[in-house]
Coordinates of C-alpha atoms in Angstrom, one line a residue:
Chain A
M8 CA 61.0 45.2 5.5
G9 CA 57.8 43.2 5.3
K10 CA 57.3 39.8 3.7
T11 CA 55.6 38.4 0.7
I12 CA 53.0 35.5 1.1
T13 CA 55.8 33.0 0.2
E14 CA 58.2 34.4 2.7
K15 CA 55.5 34.4 5.4
I16 CA 54.6 30.8 4.8
F17 CA 58.2 29.6 4.9
S18 CA 59.0 31.7 7.9
E19 CA 56.2 30.1 9.7
K20 CA 57.3 26.6 8.7
L21 CA 60.9 27.2 9.7
K22 CA 60.0 29.3 12.8
R23 CA 62.5 31.9 11.8
D24 CA 62.8 34.8 9.3
V25 CA 63.0 33.4 5.9
R26 CA 63.7 35.6 2.8
A27 CA 63.6 35.2 -0.9
G28 CA 66.8 33.6 -2.3
E29 CA 67.4 31.3 0.7
I30 CA 67.5 27.6 0.2
V31 CA 65.6 25.9 3.0
V32 CA 64.5 22.4 4.0
S33 CA 60.8 22.8 4.9
P34 CA 58.2 20.4 6.3
I35 CA 55.4 19.7 3.9
D36 CA 51.7 19.4 4.5
L37 CA 50.8 17.4 1.5
A38 CA 52.6 15.4 -1.2
F39 CA 50.8 13.9 -4.2
V40 CA 51.5 12.2 -7.5
Q41 CA 49.4 11.1 -10.5
D42 CA 49.3 8.1 -12.7
G43 CA 51.8 9.5 -15.1
T44 CA 54.4 10.4 -12.5
G45 CA 53.6 8.3 -9.5
P46 CA 54.8 4.9 -10.7
L47 CA 58.3 6.4 -11.1
S48 CA 58.1 7.9 -7.6
I49 CA 57.3 4.4 -6.2
E50 CA 60.2 2.8 -8.2
E51 CA 62.5 5.4 -6.7
L52 CA 61.3 4.7 -3.1
E53 CA 61.8 1.0 -3.8
K54 CA 65.4 1.7 -5.0
L55 CA 66.1 3.7 -1.9
N56 CA 64.5 1.1 0.4
M57 CA 62.1 3.8 1.6
V58 CA 58.7 2.3 0.8
R59 CA 56.8 4.3 3.4
V60 CA 54.9 7.6 3.8
F61 CA 55.5 10.3 6.4
D62 CA 51.8 10.6 7.1
S63 CA 49.2 8.4 5.4
G64 CA 46.6 11.2 5.5
K65 CA 49.0 13.6 3.7
V66 CA 50.1 11.6 0.8
I67 CA 47.7 11.0 -2.2
L68 CA 48.0 9.0 -5.3
F69 CA 45.7 10.2 -8.1
I70 CA 44.6 8.2 -11.1
D71 CA 43.4 11.0 -13.3
H72 CA 45.6 11.3 -16.4
A73 CA 44.7 8.0 -18.2
S74 CA 41.5 7.5 -16.4
P75 CA 39.8 5.1 -17.0
S76 CA 42.8 3.4 -18.6
P77 CA 42.8 3.1 -22.3
R78 CA 45.7 0.5 -22.5
R79 CA 47.1 -2.5 -20.8
E80 CA 50.5 -0.8 -19.9
L81 CA 48.6 2.0 -18.2
S82 CA 46.3 -0.3 -16.4
N83 CA 49.4 -2.0 -15.0
M84 CA 50.8 1.4 -13.9
H85 CA 47.5 1.9 -12.1
I86 CA 47.9 -1.4 -10.3
K87 CA 51.3 -0.2 -9.0
L88 CA 49.7 2.8 -7.5
R89 CA 46.8 0.8 -5.9
E90 CA 49.3 -1.6 -4.4
F91 CA 51.4 1.2 -2.9
S92 CA 48.3 2.7 -1.3
K93 CA 47.4 -0.7 0.2
K94 CA 51.0 -1.2 1.5
T95 CA 51.4 2.3 3.0
G96 CA 47.9 3.2 3.8
C97 CA 48.2 6.5 1.9
I98 CA 45.1 7.9 0.1
L99 CA 44.2 6.7 -3.3
S100 CA 42.0 8.8 -5.6
D101 CA 40.9 6.3 -8.2
V102 CA 39.1 6.4 -11.6
G103 CA 36.3 8.9 -11.7
Y104 CA 37.1 10.9 -8.6
G105 CA 38.7 13.8 -10.5
V106 CA 41.7 15.8 -11.5
C107 CA 44.3 15.9 -8.7
H108 CA 44.4 19.7 -8.5
E109 CA 40.6 20.0 -8.2
V110 CA 40.4 17.3 -5.6
V111 CA 43.3 18.9 -3.7
V112 CA 41.6 22.3 -3.4
E113 CA 38.2 20.8 -2.6
E114 CA 39.4 18.4 0.1
Y115 CA 43.0 18.9 1.2
A116 CA 44.7 22.3 0.7
S117 CA 44.5 24.9 3.4
P118 CA 45.9 28.4 3.9
G119 CA 49.5 28.4 5.0
D120 CA 50.2 24.9 3.7
V121 CA 53.3 23.8 1.9
I122 CA 52.3 21.4 -0.9
I123 CA 54.3 19.5 -3.4
G124 CA 52.8 17.5 -6.3
A125 CA 54.4 15.6 -9.2
D126 CA 52.4 17.6 -11.7
S127 CA 53.3 21.1 -12.9
H128 CA 49.8 22.5 -12.2
T129 CA 50.2 21.9 -8.4
C130 CA 50.4 25.7 -8.2
T131 CA 46.6 25.8 -8.4
A132 CA 46.2 25.5 -4.6
G133 CA 48.0 28.8 -4.3
A134 CA 44.7 30.6 -4.6
L135 CA 43.9 29.3 -1.1
G136 CA 47.0 31.0 0.3
A137 CA 49.1 27.8 0.3
F138 CA 52.6 27.5 -1.2
A139 CA 52.0 24.8 -3.7
T140 CA 54.5 23.8 -6.4
G141 CA 55.1 21.1 -9.0
M142 CA 58.2 18.9 -8.8
G143 CA 59.5 15.7 -10.5
S144 CA 58.7 12.1 -9.5
T145 CA 61.8 11.7 -7.4
D146 CA 61.5 15.0 -5.5
V147 CA 57.9 14.2 -4.6
A148 CA 58.8 10.6 -3.7
L149 CA 61.3 12.0 -1.2
G150 CA 58.7 14.3 0.2
M151 CA 56.2 11.4 0.6
A152 CA 58.7 9.4 2.6
L153 CA 60.5 12.2 4.6
G154 CA 57.7 14.7 5.0
K155 CA 60.0 17.5 3.9
Q156 CA 61.7 18.9 0.8
W157 CA 64.3 21.5 -0.1
F158 CA 63.1 24.8 -1.7
R159 CA 64.8 27.9 -2.9
V160 CA 62.4 30.6 -1.6
P161 CA 61.4 32.5 -4.7
E162 CA 61.3 36.2 -5.3
T163 CA 57.8 37.5 -6.0
L164 CA 56.2 39.3 -8.9
R165 CA 53.1 41.2 -7.9
F166 CA 50.2 41.6 -10.2
V167 CA 47.8 44.3 -9.1
V168 CA 44.5 44.0 -11.1
Q169 CA 42.3 47.0 -10.7
G170 CA 38.7 47.6 -11.8
T171 CA 36.2 44.9 -12.8
L172 CA 36.3 42.4 -15.6
P173 CA 33.7 43.4 -18.2
P174 CA 30.9 41.0 -19.1
G175 CA 32.2 38.1 -21.3
V176 CA 35.7 38.5 -19.9
Y177 CA 36.8 36.0 -17.3
S178 CA 39.8 35.1 -15.2
K179 CA 41.0 32.8 -18.0
D180 CA 41.2 35.9 -20.3
L181 CA 43.1 37.8 -17.5
I182 CA 45.7 35.1 -17.0
L183 CA 46.2 34.6 -20.7
H184 CA 46.6 38.4 -21.0
I185 CA 49.2 38.4 -18.3
I186 CA 51.1 35.5 -19.8
G187 CA 51.0 37.2 -23.2
M188 CA 52.3 40.3 -21.6
I189 CA 55.3 38.8 -19.7
G190 CA 55.9 35.7 -21.8
A191 CA 56.1 32.0 -21.2
D192 CA 59.3 32.5 -19.2
G193 CA 58.3 35.9 -17.8
A194 CA 58.1 34.5 -14.2
T195 CA 60.6 31.7 -14.3
Y196 CA 61.7 30.7 -10.8
K197 CA 59.5 33.4 -9.3
A198 CA 56.2 33.4 -7.3
M199 CA 53.3 35.4 -8.7
E200 CA 51.0 37.2 -6.3
F201 CA 47.7 38.4 -7.6
E202 CA 45.8 41.2 -5.8
G203 CA 43.6 44.2 -6.3
E204 CA 39.9 44.9 -6.7
A205 CA 39.4 42.6 -9.6
I206 CA 40.9 39.7 -7.8
E207 CA 38.8 40.3 -4.7
K208 CA 35.7 40.2 -6.8
L209 CA 36.6 36.9 -8.4
S210 CA 35.1 33.7 -7.0
M211 CA 37.5 31.1 -5.6
E212 CA 36.8 29.0 -8.7
A213 CA 37.9 31.8 -11.0
R214 CA 40.9 32.4 -8.8
F215 CA 42.0 28.8 -9.2
T216 CA 42.2 29.4 -13.0
L217 CA 44.7 32.2 -12.4
T218 CA 47.0 30.3 -10.0
N219 CA 46.7 27.1 -12.1
M220 CA 48.3 28.9 -15.0
A221 CA 51.2 30.5 -13.1
V222 CA 53.5 27.8 -14.3
E223 CA 52.7 28.7 -17.9
A224 CA 54.7 31.9 -17.3
G225 CA 57.4 29.7 -15.8
A226 CA 56.5 30.6 -12.2
K227 CA 57.2 28.3 -9.2
T228 CA 53.7 29.1 -7.9
G229 CA 50.9 31.6 -7.9
L230 CA 49.4 32.9 -4.7
I231 CA 46.4 34.9 -3.6
A232 CA 45.8 36.3 -0.1
T233 CA 42.9 34.7 1.8
D234 CA 39.7 36.6 2.4
E235 CA 36.0 36.1 3.1
K236 CA 35.7 34.2 -0.2
T237 CA 38.4 31.8 0.9
R238 CA 36.5 31.2 4.1
E239 CA 33.2 30.7 2.3
Y240 CA 34.8 28.3 -0.1
L241 CA 36.4 26.2 2.7
K242 CA 33.0 26.3 4.5
S243 CA 31.2 25.0 1.4
M244 CA 33.8 22.2 1.3
G245 CA 33.1 21.3 4.9
R246 CA 36.4 22.6 6.4
E247 CA 35.8 26.2 7.5
E248 CA 38.0 25.5 10.6
K249 CA 41.0 25.4 8.2
Y250 CA 40.5 29.1 7.3
R251 CA 43.0 31.6 8.5
E252 CA 44.3 34.9 7.3
I253 CA 47.3 34.6 5.0
K254 CA 48.3 37.9 3.4
P255 CA 51.5 39.8 2.4
D256 CA 52.8 42.7 4.6
A257 CA 52.0 46.1 3.2
D258 CA 55.7 46.8 2.9
A259 CA 56.6 43.4 1.4
E260 CA 59.5 43.5 -1.1
Y261 CA 58.5 42.6 -4.6
E262 CA 60.9 42.0 -7.5
K263 CA 58.5 43.8 -9.7
T264 CA 54.9 45.1 -9.7
Y265 CA 52.6 45.0 -12.7
T266 CA 49.4 47.0 -12.7
I267 CA 46.5 45.9 -14.9
D268 CA 43.2 47.6 -15.5
A269 CA 40.7 44.7 -15.7
S270 CA 38.0 46.9 -17.2
S271 CA 40.1 47.4 -20.3
L272 CA 40.4 43.7 -21.1
E273 CA 38.5 41.7 -23.7
P274 CA 38.3 38.0 -24.5
V275 CA 41.6 36.6 -25.8
V276 CA 42.8 33.4 -27.4
A277 CA 46.2 31.8 -27.2
F278 CA 47.3 30.5 -30.6
P279 CA 49.4 27.5 -31.2
H280 CA 52.0 26.4 -30.1
T281 CA 52.9 28.5 -27.0
V282 CA 50.7 29.8 -24.3
D283 CA 52.1 33.3 -24.6
N284 CA 51.0 33.6 -28.3
V285 CA 47.9 35.5 -27.1
K286 CA 45.7 37.5 -29.5
S287 CA 42.5 39.4 -29.1
I288 CA 39.2 37.7 -30.0
K289 CA 38.9 40.0 -33.0
E290 CA 42.1 38.5 -34.5
A291 CA 40.9 35.0 -33.7
E292 CA 37.3 35.2 -34.9
G293 CA 36.4 33.1 -37.9
I294 CA 39.1 30.5 -37.5
E295 CA 37.4 27.1 -38.2
I296 CA 37.5 24.7 -35.3
D297 CA 36.9 20.9 -35.3
Q298 CA 36.7 20.1 -31.6
V299 CA 35.9 22.1 -28.5
Y300 CA 37.0 20.9 -25.1
I301 CA 35.5 22.3 -21.9
G302 CA 37.1 20.9 -18.7
T303 CA 40.5 20.3 -17.0
C304 CA 42.2 21.6 -13.8
T305 CA 42.1 25.1 -15.4
N306 CA 38.4 25.4 -16.3
G307 CA 36.5 22.3 -15.4
R308 CA 34.8 23.6 -12.3
L309 CA 31.1 24.2 -11.6
E310 CA 31.2 27.9 -12.4
D311 CA 32.9 27.1 -15.7
L312 CA 30.3 24.6 -16.6
R313 CA 27.5 27.1 -15.7
I314 CA 29.0 29.7 -18.0
A315 CA 29.2 27.3 -20.9
A316 CA 25.8 25.8 -20.3
Q317 CA 24.2 29.2 -20.2
I318 CA 25.4 29.8 -23.8
L319 CA 24.7 26.2 -25.0
R320 CA 21.2 25.9 -23.5
G321 CA 18.6 25.0 -26.1
R322 CA 21.2 25.2 -29.0
E323 CA 23.1 22.7 -31.0
V324 CA 26.9 22.6 -31.6
R325 CA 28.6 22.5 -34.9
T326 CA 31.9 21.2 -33.7
R327 CA 32.5 18.0 -31.7
L328 CA 32.1 19.1 -28.1
I329 CA 33.8 17.2 -25.2
V330 CA 32.9 18.2 -21.6
V331 CA 34.8 16.8 -18.6
P332 CA 33.8 17.9 -15.1
A333 CA 37.0 18.3 -13.1
S334 CA 35.8 16.2 -10.1
R335 CA 33.1 13.9 -9.0
K336 CA 31.7 16.7 -6.8
V337 CA 31.6 19.1 -9.8
Y338 CA 29.9 16.3 -11.8
L339 CA 27.3 15.7 -9.2
D340 CA 26.6 19.4 -8.7
A341 CA 26.3 19.9 -12.5
L342 CA 23.9 16.9 -12.7
K343 CA 21.7 18.5 -10.0
E344 CA 21.7 21.8 -11.8
G345 CA 20.8 20.2 -15.1
L346 CA 24.0 21.4 -16.8
I347 CA 24.9 17.9 -18.0
E348 CA 21.6 17.6 -19.8
I349 CA 22.2 20.9 -21.5
F350 CA 25.6 19.7 -22.8
V351 CA 24.2 16.3 -24.0
R352 CA 21.2 17.9 -25.7
A353 CA 23.5 20.4 -27.4
G354 CA 25.4 17.5 -28.9
G355 CA 28.2 17.2 -26.5
A356 CA 30.0 14.1 -25.2
V357 CA 30.3 14.2 -21.4
I358 CA 33.2 12.2 -20.1
S359 CA 33.8 11.1 -16.5
P360 CA 36.0 13.3 -14.3
G361 CA 39.7 13.3 -15.1
C362 CA 42.2 15.1 -17.3
G363 CA 40.3 14.0 -20.4
P364 CA 41.9 14.7 -23.8
C365 CA 44.2 17.5 -22.4
V366 CA 47.3 15.3 -22.1
G367 CA 47.0 13.5 -25.5
I368 CA 46.5 10.0 -24.2
H369 CA 42.8 9.4 -25.0
Q370 CA 39.2 10.7 -25.1
G371 CA 39.6 13.2 -28.0
V372 CA 43.1 12.9 -29.6
L373 CA 43.3 15.3 -32.6
G374 CA 43.5 14.2 -36.2
D375 CA 46.0 15.6 -38.6
K376 CA 45.5 19.3 -39.4
E377 CA 42.6 19.4 -36.9
R378 CA 42.1 22.4 -34.7
V379 CA 40.7 22.3 -31.1
L380 CA 39.7 25.2 -29.0
S381 CA 40.2 24.1 -25.4
T382 CA 39.8 25.6 -21.9
Q383 CA 42.9 23.8 -20.8
N384 CA 46.2 25.5 -19.9
R385 CA 48.7 24.6 -22.6
N386 CA 48.8 24.3 -26.3
F387 CA 52.3 22.9 -27.0
K388 CA 52.9 21.1 -30.2
G389 CA 51.8 17.5 -29.8
R390 CA 50.1 18.2 -26.4
M391 CA 46.8 16.6 -27.4
G392 CA 48.3 13.5 -28.9
N393 CA 49.2 14.7 -32.4
P394 CA 51.9 17.1 -33.4
E395 CA 49.9 17.8 -36.6
G396 CA 47.0 19.2 -34.6
E397 CA 46.6 22.8 -33.5
I398 CA 45.4 23.9 -30.0
F399 CA 43.8 27.2 -29.2
L400 CA 43.2 28.2 -25.6
A401 CA 40.3 30.3 -24.3
S402 CA 37.7 30.7 -21.6
P403 CA 34.7 28.4 -21.2
A404 CA 32.4 31.1 -22.7
T405 CA 34.5 31.5 -25.8
A406 CA 34.7 27.7 -26.0
A407 CA 30.9 27.4 -25.9
A408 CA 30.3 30.2 -28.4
T409 CA 32.9 28.6 -30.7
A410 CA 31.2 25.2 -30.5
L411 CA 27.9 26.7 -31.6
E412 CA 29.4 28.5 -34.6
G413 CA 32.0 26.0 -35.7
K414 CA 34.6 28.8 -35.7
I415 CA 36.2 30.9 -33.1
T416 CA 33.5 33.3 -31.8
D417 CA 33.3 36.3 -29.5
P418 CA 31.2 35.0 -26.5
R419 CA 29.8 38.5 -25.9
R420 CA 27.4 37.8 -28.8
Y421 CA 25.7 35.2 -26.7
L422 CA 25.4 37.0 -23.4
Chain B
M22 CA 83.4 17.6 -14.1
R23 CA 84.5 18.2 -17.7
I24 CA 82.4 17.4 -20.6
K25 CA 83.3 17.5 -24.3
G26 CA 81.0 16.8 -27.2
R27 CA 79.4 17.7 -30.5
V28 CA 76.4 20.0 -30.5
W29 CA 72.8 19.6 -31.7
K30 CA 71.0 23.0 -31.9
F31 CA 67.4 23.7 -30.9
G32 CA 65.4 26.9 -30.7
D33 CA 63.4 28.6 -27.9
N34 CA 60.6 27.0 -25.8
I35 CA 61.4 23.3 -26.3
S36 CA 58.6 21.9 -24.2
T37 CA 58.4 18.6 -22.3
D38 CA 55.9 17.6 -25.1
H39 CA 58.6 18.0 -27.7
I40 CA 61.0 16.0 -25.6
T41 CA 58.7 13.2 -24.6
P42 CA 55.3 13.5 -26.2
G43 CA 52.1 12.6 -24.3
R44 CA 51.1 10.1 -27.0
Y45 CA 53.9 7.8 -25.7
F46 CA 52.5 8.1 -22.1
H47 CA 52.0 4.3 -22.0
L48 CA 55.7 3.8 -22.7
R49 CA 56.5 5.3 -19.3
S50 CA 56.2 1.7 -18.2
N51 CA 59.3 0.9 -20.4
I52 CA 61.7 3.9 -20.3
Q53 CA 64.2 2.5 -22.8
E54 CA 61.4 2.2 -25.3
L55 CA 60.2 5.7 -24.4
A56 CA 63.7 7.0 -25.0
R57 CA 63.6 5.9 -28.6
H58 CA 61.3 8.9 -29.2
V59 CA 63.4 11.5 -27.5
M60 CA 63.0 15.0 -28.9
E61 CA 60.8 13.5 -31.6
D62 CA 58.4 16.5 -31.9
A63 CA 61.3 19.0 -32.1
D64 CA 63.3 16.9 -34.7
P65 CA 61.9 13.6 -35.8
E66 CA 65.4 12.5 -36.9
F67 CA 67.0 13.2 -33.6
P68 CA 66.6 9.8 -32.0
R69 CA 68.5 8.2 -34.9
K70 CA 71.1 10.9 -35.2
V71 CA 72.1 11.4 -31.5
K72 CA 75.3 9.7 -30.4
P73 CA 76.6 9.1 -26.9
G74 CA 78.4 12.1 -25.6
D75 CA 76.6 14.6 -27.8
I76 CA 75.4 17.9 -26.3
I77 CA 72.2 19.8 -26.8
A78 CA 72.4 23.6 -27.2
A79 CA 69.0 25.3 -27.1
G80 CA 67.5 28.8 -26.9
K81 CA 65.5 30.1 -23.9
N82 CA 63.1 28.3 -21.6
F83 CA 64.2 24.8 -22.4
G84 CA 62.0 22.1 -20.8
L85 CA 58.9 24.2 -20.2
G86 CA 55.7 22.5 -19.4
S87 CA 55.0 19.3 -17.5
S88 CA 56.8 18.1 -14.4
R89 CA 57.5 14.7 -16.1
E90 CA 60.9 13.6 -14.9
Y91 CA 60.9 11.3 -18.0
A92 CA 62.0 14.4 -20.0
P93 CA 65.5 14.7 -18.7
R94 CA 65.7 10.9 -18.2
V95 CA 65.1 10.1 -21.9
I96 CA 67.6 12.7 -22.9
K97 CA 70.2 11.1 -20.6
I98 CA 69.4 7.6 -21.8
S99 CA 69.9 8.8 -25.4
G100 CA 73.5 9.5 -24.5
V101 CA 73.4 13.3 -24.3
S102 CA 76.0 14.4 -21.8
C103 CA 74.9 17.9 -21.1
I104 CA 72.3 20.5 -22.1
L105 CA 73.2 24.1 -22.7
A106 CA 70.4 26.7 -23.0
K107 CA 69.9 30.4 -22.6
S108 CA 67.5 29.6 -19.8
F109 CA 65.7 26.5 -18.4
A110 CA 62.2 26.0 -17.1
R111 CA 62.5 25.4 -13.3
I112 CA 61.0 21.9 -12.9
F113 CA 63.0 20.6 -15.8
Y114 CA 66.2 22.1 -14.4
R115 CA 65.7 20.6 -11.0
N116 CA 64.7 17.2 -12.5
A117 CA 67.8 17.2 -14.7
I118 CA 70.2 17.8 -11.7
N119 CA 68.2 15.2 -9.7
I120 CA 68.9 12.5 -12.2
G121 CA 72.6 13.6 -12.8
L122 CA 72.3 15.3 -16.1
P123 CA 74.3 18.6 -16.2
V124 CA 72.4 21.6 -17.4
I125 CA 74.3 24.8 -18.0
T126 CA 72.9 28.3 -18.7
C127 CA 74.9 30.3 -21.3
D128 CA 74.6 32.3 -24.5
T129 CA 74.0 29.6 -27.0
D130 CA 73.9 32.0 -29.9
R131 CA 77.6 31.6 -30.0
I132 CA 77.3 27.9 -30.7
D133 CA 76.3 26.3 -34.0
E134 CA 75.2 22.8 -34.8
G135 CA 78.1 20.5 -35.2
D136 CA 80.4 22.7 -33.1
E137 CA 82.6 20.9 -30.6
V138 CA 82.3 22.4 -27.1
E139 CA 83.9 21.7 -23.8
I140 CA 82.2 22.4 -20.5
D141 CA 83.8 22.9 -17.1
V142 CA 80.7 22.3 -14.9
E143 CA 82.1 23.4 -11.6
K144 CA 83.5 26.7 -12.9
G145 CA 80.6 27.4 -15.3
I146 CA 82.8 27.8 -18.4
V147 CA 81.8 26.7 -21.9
R148 CA 84.5 26.6 -24.5
N149 CA 83.5 26.5 -28.2
L150 CA 86.5 24.5 -29.5
T151 CA 85.4 24.8 -33.1
K152 CA 85.2 28.6 -32.9
G153 CA 88.1 29.0 -30.4
E154 CA 85.9 31.0 -28.0
E155 CA 85.1 31.0 -24.3
I156 CA 81.5 31.6 -23.4
P157 CA 80.7 32.7 -19.8
A158 CA 78.0 30.5 -18.2
S159 CA 76.0 30.8 -15.0
P160 CA 77.3 28.3 -12.5
I161 CA 75.0 25.8 -11.0
P162 CA 74.0 26.8 -7.4
P163 CA 76.3 25.1 -4.9
F164 CA 73.8 22.8 -3.3
M165 CA 72.5 21.6 -6.7
L166 CA 76.1 21.2 -7.9
R167 CA 76.7 18.9 -4.9
I168 CA 73.6 16.8 -5.8
L169 CA 74.9 16.6 -9.4
E170 CA 78.4 15.6 -8.2
D171 CA 76.9 12.9 -6.0
G172 CA 75.3 11.5 -9.1
G173 CA 71.8 12.8 -8.6
I174 CA 69.4 13.1 -5.7
E175 CA 69.0 9.4 -5.2
E176 CA 72.7 9.0 -4.6
H177 CA 72.8 12.1 -2.5
I178 CA 70.1 10.6 -0.2
K179 CA 71.8 7.2 -0.1
K180 CA 75.0 9.0 0.9
Y181 CA 73.6 11.3 3.6
G182 CA 70.2 9.8 4.4
D183 CA 68.8 13.4 4.2
F184 CA 69.2 16.7 2.3
R185 CA 72.6 18.0 3.1
L186 CA 72.5 21.7 2.4
E187 CA 75.8 22.7 3.9
E188 CA 79.2 21.2 3.2

């Protein structure tokens, strides 16, 4: 019996046949934390007398969640991260450099890697054929010091997406559709593998949106086999030599296979307060919106900004519009292409790379009874800093069209 | 490990934002202060009502969302001795075991708020003492049970200097 991508990666790491269900201790290729989780990791290492890193080039501290810092307490937490980086020589990704998951795929993650991050959306890197999963501060701290962690090798759910996504329908709509279909716990403890004609046609950027949101179905990670697009992406990031083929065996054993016809999909919106509360754009249209947020590790990449800018070009928004490029690289590319000017002329507020208002700390906290339509990945009660606010999730195109109309709008009207 | 306590009931999909909201992000620098807001967005009265030894019984997918280890930590600091749920989100489950907070999967429909329950963590048995019923529970996987019995992953590593998968 063949292997899933997950089983292949762990078999390679452990140099023996590894199957779903086993608990293994595996070497890791990368361990990272962010400013909300990292200070606790450092405290744990101090308590354990293990203030060290297994490889200074494979441990990263990101300052992206409260970045730049809006408060003294958080500034002091940032100092703790900078001091740890100085002490151990590990990599520091400071204010303005970008969201951890975007920087990881641009600069660090490679096919076949095992990656742990103290952030639930670490699964994003799975689109590069890496096994990447989120863990708590202490687990990642141990990974940083020891260069290994224990894993239960997950069973895999396979999602075969046939056909082509119609115009105005994006990978964000596809993943929201899937989560709506299987539920916010539909993949708990499992790996999700995405394959099929529609996936092959997606750019790497669009694929990252899919794997980013695997955790919103409860999954341990989301994975996509590597192909020419993976190679091209790595080449564009200056590390083509890292490309290699990672794909499941044809006779791999899956716990379940779902087949989806991409051509039948339409734009969707996740309603408050769970990600699986997914409805068609028809049911959502007309709901008044106060703020639109385009950005995050889910949809803050260049392709996302291009899609939004195409709709916003030469027009003016009726909502508040916040745009946050996911990384410095995305920001610079968007500047070069004139996208930032389009957002600013349309009435948007462009904020430096980071998580922006997604986490509810700063840069766009909701007022009471306010509604936001965001391209982020979660809409839990209180997520954006106010339990009295309501969060709707959609694609960058739906977000841009909604900003123009002041109410949730089908983006296909602007294509 | 046997635990006995009085139950607070919660529904499905209690997220890490319900447990420890992002607007208190800055209080991560002072976890005792952060814990004063435990479960606030699920029940604003909970931080005042909860007593040491109490037990949370929730629906499915408890702890979904963020990887924030502060979520189980503030629940533990509040005095809660165990969480029962129909199912748990995986990062939360692992974090809870890592910090020495027992988490047990069982049918919580058979438990009401205020019921007194007794839990045998090793055997995976939950007894509803108020209703006089025994509720089967899914046992914690052996390796995770060992981490829990060691007092959490920190103590486990102190004891063995490494991950000890086998007895």
